[in-house]
mmCIF file of C-alpha atoms in Angstrom:
data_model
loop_
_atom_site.group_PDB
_atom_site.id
_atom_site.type_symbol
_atom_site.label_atom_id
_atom_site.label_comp_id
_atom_site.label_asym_id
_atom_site.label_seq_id
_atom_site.Cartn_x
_atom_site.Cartn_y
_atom_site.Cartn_z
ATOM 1 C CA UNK A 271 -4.767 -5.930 68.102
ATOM 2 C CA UNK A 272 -3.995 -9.053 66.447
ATOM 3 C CA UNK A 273 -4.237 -10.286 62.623
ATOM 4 C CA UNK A 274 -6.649 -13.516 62.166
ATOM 5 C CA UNK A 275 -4.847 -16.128 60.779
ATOM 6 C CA UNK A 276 -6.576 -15.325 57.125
ATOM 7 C CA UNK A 277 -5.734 -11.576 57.371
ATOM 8 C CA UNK A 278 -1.654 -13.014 57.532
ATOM 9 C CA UNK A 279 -2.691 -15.730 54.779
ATOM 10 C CA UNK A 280 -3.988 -12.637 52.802
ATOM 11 C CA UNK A 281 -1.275 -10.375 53.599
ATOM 12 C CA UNK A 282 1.638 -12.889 53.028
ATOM 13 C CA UNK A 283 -0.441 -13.454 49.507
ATOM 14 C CA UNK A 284 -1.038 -9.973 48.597
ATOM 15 C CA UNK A 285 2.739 -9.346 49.255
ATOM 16 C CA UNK A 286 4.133 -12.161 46.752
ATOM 17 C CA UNK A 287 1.540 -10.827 43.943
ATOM 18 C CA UNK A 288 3.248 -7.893 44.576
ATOM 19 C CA UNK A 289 6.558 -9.197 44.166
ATOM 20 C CA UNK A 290 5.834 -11.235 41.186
ATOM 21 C CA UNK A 291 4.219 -8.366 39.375
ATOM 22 C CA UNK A 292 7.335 -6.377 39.878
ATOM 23 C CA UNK A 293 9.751 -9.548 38.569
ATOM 24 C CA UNK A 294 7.095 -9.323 35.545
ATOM 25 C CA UNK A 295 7.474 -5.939 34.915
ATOM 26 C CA UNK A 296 11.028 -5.880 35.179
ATOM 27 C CA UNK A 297 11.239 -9.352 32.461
ATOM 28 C CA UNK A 298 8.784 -7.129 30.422
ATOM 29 C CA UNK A 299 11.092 -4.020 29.801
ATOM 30 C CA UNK A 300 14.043 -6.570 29.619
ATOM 31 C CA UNK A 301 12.073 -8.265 26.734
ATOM 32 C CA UNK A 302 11.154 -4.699 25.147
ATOM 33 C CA UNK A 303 14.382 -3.449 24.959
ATOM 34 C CA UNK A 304 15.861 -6.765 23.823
ATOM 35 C CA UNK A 305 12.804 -6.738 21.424
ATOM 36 C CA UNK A 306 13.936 -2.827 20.357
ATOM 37 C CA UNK A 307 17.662 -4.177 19.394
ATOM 38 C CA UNK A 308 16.629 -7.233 17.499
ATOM 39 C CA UNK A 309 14.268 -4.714 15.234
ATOM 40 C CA UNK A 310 16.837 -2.084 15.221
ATOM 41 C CA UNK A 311 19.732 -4.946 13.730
ATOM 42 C CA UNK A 312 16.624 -6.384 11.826
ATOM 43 C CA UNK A 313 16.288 -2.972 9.974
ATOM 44 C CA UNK A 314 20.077 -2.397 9.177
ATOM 45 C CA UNK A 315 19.814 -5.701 7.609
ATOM 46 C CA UNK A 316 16.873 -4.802 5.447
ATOM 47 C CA UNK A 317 18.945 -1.828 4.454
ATOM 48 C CA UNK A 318 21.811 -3.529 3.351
ATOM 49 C CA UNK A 319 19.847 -6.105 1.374
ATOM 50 C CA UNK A 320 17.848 -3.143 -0.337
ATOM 51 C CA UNK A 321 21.230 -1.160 -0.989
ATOM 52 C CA UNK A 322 22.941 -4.815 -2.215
ATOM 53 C CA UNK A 323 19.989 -4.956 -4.643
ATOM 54 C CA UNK A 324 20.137 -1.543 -6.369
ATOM 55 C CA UNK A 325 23.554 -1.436 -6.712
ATOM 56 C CA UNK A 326 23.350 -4.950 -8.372
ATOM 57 C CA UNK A 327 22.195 -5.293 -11.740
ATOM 58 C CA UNK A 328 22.499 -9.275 -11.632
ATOM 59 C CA UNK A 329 19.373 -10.240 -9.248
ATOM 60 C CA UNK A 330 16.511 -8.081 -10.691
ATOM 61 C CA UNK A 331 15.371 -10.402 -13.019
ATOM 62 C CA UNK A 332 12.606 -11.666 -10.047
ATOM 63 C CA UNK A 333 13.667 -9.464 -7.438
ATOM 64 C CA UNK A 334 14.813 -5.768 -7.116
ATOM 65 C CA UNK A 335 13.634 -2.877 -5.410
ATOM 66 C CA UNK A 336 10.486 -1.234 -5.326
ATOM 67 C CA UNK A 337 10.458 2.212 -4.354
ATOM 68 C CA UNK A 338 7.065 3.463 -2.619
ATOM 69 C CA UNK A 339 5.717 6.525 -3.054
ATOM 70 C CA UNK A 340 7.865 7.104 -5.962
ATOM 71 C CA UNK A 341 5.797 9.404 -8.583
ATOM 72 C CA UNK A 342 5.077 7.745 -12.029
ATOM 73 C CA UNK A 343 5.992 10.262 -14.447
ATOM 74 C CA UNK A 344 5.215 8.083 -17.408
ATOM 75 C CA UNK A 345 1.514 9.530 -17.315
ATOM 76 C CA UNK A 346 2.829 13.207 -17.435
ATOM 77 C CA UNK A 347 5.550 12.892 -20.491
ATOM 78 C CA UNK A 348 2.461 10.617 -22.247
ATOM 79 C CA UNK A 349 -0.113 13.617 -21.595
ATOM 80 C CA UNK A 350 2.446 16.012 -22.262
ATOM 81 C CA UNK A 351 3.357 14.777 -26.009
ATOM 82 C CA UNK A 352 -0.688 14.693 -26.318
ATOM 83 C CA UNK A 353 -0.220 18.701 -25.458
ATOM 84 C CA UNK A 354 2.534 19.846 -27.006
ATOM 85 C CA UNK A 355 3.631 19.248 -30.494
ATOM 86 C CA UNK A 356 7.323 20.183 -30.071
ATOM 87 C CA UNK A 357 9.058 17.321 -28.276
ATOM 88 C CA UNK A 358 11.267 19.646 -26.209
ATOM 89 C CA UNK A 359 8.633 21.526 -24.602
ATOM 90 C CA UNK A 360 5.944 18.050 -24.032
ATOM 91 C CA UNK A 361 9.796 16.687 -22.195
ATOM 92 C CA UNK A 362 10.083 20.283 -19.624
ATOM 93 C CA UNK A 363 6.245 20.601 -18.905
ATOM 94 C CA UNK A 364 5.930 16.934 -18.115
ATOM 95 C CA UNK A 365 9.003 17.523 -15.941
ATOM 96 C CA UNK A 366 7.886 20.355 -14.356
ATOM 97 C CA UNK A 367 4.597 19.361 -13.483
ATOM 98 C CA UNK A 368 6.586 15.835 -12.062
ATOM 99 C CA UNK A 369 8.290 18.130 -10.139
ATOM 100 C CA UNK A 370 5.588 20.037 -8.625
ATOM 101 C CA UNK A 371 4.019 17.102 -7.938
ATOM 102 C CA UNK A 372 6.362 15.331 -6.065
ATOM 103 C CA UNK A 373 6.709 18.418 -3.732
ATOM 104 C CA UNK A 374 2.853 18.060 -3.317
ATOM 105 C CA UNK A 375 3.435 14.471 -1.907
ATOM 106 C CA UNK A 376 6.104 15.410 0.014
ATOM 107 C CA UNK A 377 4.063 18.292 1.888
ATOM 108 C CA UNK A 378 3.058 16.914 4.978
ATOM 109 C CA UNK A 379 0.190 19.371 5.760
ATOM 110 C CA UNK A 380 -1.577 17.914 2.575
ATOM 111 C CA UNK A 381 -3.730 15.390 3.167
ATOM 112 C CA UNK A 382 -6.515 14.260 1.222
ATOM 113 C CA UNK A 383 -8.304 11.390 2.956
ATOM 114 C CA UNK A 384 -10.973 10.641 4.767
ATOM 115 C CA UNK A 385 -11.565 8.267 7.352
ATOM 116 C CA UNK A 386 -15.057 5.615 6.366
ATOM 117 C CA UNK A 387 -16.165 2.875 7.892
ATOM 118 C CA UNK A 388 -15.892 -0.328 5.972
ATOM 119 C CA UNK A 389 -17.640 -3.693 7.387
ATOM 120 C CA UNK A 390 -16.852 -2.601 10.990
ATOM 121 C CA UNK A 391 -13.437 -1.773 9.740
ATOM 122 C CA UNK A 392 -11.888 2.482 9.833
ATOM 123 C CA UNK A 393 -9.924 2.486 6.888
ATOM 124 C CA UNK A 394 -8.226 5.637 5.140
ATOM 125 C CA UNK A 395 -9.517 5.981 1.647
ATOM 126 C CA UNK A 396 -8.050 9.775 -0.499
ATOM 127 C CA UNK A 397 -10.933 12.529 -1.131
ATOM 128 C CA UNK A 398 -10.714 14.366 -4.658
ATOM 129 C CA UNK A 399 -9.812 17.715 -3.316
ATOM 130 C CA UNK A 400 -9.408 20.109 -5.875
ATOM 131 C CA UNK A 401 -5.487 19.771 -6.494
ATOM 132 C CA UNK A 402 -6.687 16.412 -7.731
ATOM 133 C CA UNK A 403 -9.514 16.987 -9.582
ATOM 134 C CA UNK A 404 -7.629 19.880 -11.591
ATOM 135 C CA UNK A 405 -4.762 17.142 -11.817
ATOM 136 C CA UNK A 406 -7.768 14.795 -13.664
ATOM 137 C CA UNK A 407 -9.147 17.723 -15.653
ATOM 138 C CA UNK A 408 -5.391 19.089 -16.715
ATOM 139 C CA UNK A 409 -3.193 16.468 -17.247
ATOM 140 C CA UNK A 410 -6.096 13.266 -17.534
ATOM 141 C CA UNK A 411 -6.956 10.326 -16.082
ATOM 142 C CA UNK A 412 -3.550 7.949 -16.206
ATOM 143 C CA UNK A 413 -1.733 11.058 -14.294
ATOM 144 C CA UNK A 414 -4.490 11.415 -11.944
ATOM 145 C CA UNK A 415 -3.870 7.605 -11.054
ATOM 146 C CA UNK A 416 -0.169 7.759 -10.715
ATOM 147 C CA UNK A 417 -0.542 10.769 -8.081
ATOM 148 C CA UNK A 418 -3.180 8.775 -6.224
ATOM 149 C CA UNK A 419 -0.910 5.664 -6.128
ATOM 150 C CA UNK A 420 2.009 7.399 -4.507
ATOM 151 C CA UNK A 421 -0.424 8.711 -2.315
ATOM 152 C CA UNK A 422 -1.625 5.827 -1.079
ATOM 153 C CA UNK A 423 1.709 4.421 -0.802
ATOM 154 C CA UNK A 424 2.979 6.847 1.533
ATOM 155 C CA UNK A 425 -0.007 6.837 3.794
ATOM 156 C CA UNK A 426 -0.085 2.886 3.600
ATOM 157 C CA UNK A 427 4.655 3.063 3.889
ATOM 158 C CA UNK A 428 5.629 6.240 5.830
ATOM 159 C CA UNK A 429 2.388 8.474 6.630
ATOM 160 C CA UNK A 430 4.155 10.537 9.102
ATOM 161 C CA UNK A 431 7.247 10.955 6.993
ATOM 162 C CA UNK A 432 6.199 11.177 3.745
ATOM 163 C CA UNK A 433 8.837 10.340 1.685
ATOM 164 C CA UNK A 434 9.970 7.366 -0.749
ATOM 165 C CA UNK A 435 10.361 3.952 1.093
ATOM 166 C CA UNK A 436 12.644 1.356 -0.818
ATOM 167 C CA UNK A 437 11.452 -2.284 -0.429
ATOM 168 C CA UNK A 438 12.800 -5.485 -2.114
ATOM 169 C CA UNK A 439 10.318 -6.731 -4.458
ATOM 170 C CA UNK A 440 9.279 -9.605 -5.594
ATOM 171 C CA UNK A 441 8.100 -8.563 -9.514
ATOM 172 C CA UNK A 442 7.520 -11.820 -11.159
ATOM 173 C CA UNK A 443 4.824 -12.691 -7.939
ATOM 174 C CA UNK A 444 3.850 -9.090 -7.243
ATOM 175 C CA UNK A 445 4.691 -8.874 -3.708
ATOM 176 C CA UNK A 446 7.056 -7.958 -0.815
ATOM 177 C CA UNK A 447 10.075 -10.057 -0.683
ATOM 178 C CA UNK A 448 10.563 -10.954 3.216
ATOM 179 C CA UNK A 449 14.046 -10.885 4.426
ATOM 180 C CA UNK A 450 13.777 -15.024 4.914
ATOM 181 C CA UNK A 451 13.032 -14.784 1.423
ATOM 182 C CA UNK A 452 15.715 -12.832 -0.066
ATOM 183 C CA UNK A 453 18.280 -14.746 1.995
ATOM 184 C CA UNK A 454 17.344 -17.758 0.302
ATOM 185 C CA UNK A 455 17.910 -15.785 -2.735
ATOM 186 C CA UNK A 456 20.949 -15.262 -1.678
ATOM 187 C CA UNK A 457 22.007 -18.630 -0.989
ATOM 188 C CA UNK A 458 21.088 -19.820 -4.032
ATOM 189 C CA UNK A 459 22.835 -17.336 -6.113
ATOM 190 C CA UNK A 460 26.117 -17.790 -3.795
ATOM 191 C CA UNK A 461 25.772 -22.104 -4.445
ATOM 192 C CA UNK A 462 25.654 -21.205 -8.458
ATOM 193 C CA UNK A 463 28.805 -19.105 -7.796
ATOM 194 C CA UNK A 464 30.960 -21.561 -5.726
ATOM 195 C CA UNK A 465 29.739 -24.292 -7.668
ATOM 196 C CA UNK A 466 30.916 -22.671 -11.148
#
């Protein structure tokens, strides 16, 4: 039986799409992977910048390094001297209750949020289970706050990791310094050297 002229038109068609959609695919995983390296030596150059920065002490006057999820133990020592009226002891309950703490934040099977909708948006927002609430009632309000902070930082930084994520920080404007922007920081400081 013979093929009308269309069914060859649509045939001959059908078999370029195909061909084409297999060139795309294959440009598409060439793209991802080169897309995987590029992030991968984007990355190790974020890490040296953040390692350049803490080991310098010259550069933190605007920028320096933020570390997320870190634990604010100001609140506890504060709290502690509140407490305790021998300085030695306020010093080893506000670190031992920093430490304990920190392990809490570190425990990935702890996880105090809930899920709420907000304007159409699912956003993460913590619960006051009742490690926290104790937390308010024990050790006040201001330590209370510093857990939730490094809370929210590691759900916002590394939720499946949960640990302390070092970025370069902008302080004076409050923000994440971008690695176009702490090149440029770089520049500058390496003109003022040369030109010395």
């Amino acid at each position: 039986m013979m093929k009308g002229k269309n069914q060859v038109n649509y045939d001959d068609e059908k078999e370029a799409m195909r061909e084409e959609l297999e060139e795309l695919r294959s440009l598409n995983q060439v793209l991802t992977v080169q897309q995987l390296q590029d992030r991968g030596a984007l990355n190790e150059a974020k890490k040296d910048l953040v390692s350049g920065w803490k080991d310098s002490t010259d550069w933190r006057s605007v920028i320096g390094v933020k570390l997320f999820g870190a634990l604010d133990s100001k609140p506890f020592l504060v709290a502690s001297y509140r407490k305790y009226s021998s300085s030695e002891v306020a010093q080893e309950k506000s670190a031992q209750i920093c430490s304990l703490w920190e392990k809490e934040l570190s425990n990935p099977a702890w996880h105090p949020f809930d899920v709420i909708e907000i304007l159409g948006e699912h956003q993460e927002v913590i619960h006051d289970d009742e490690k926290l609430l104790k937390l308010k009632k024990d050790w006040g309000d201001d330590a209370y706050n510093a857990v939730r902070t490094a809370l929210t930082e590691l759900n916002q930084y590394n939720p499946s990791g949960k640990y302390i994520v070092p970025e370069l920080w902008n302080y004076v404007e409050g923000k994440k310094v971008t690695l176009a922007e702490a090149i440029k920081v770089l520049l500058k400081l390496s003109k003022s050297i040369l030109t010395q």
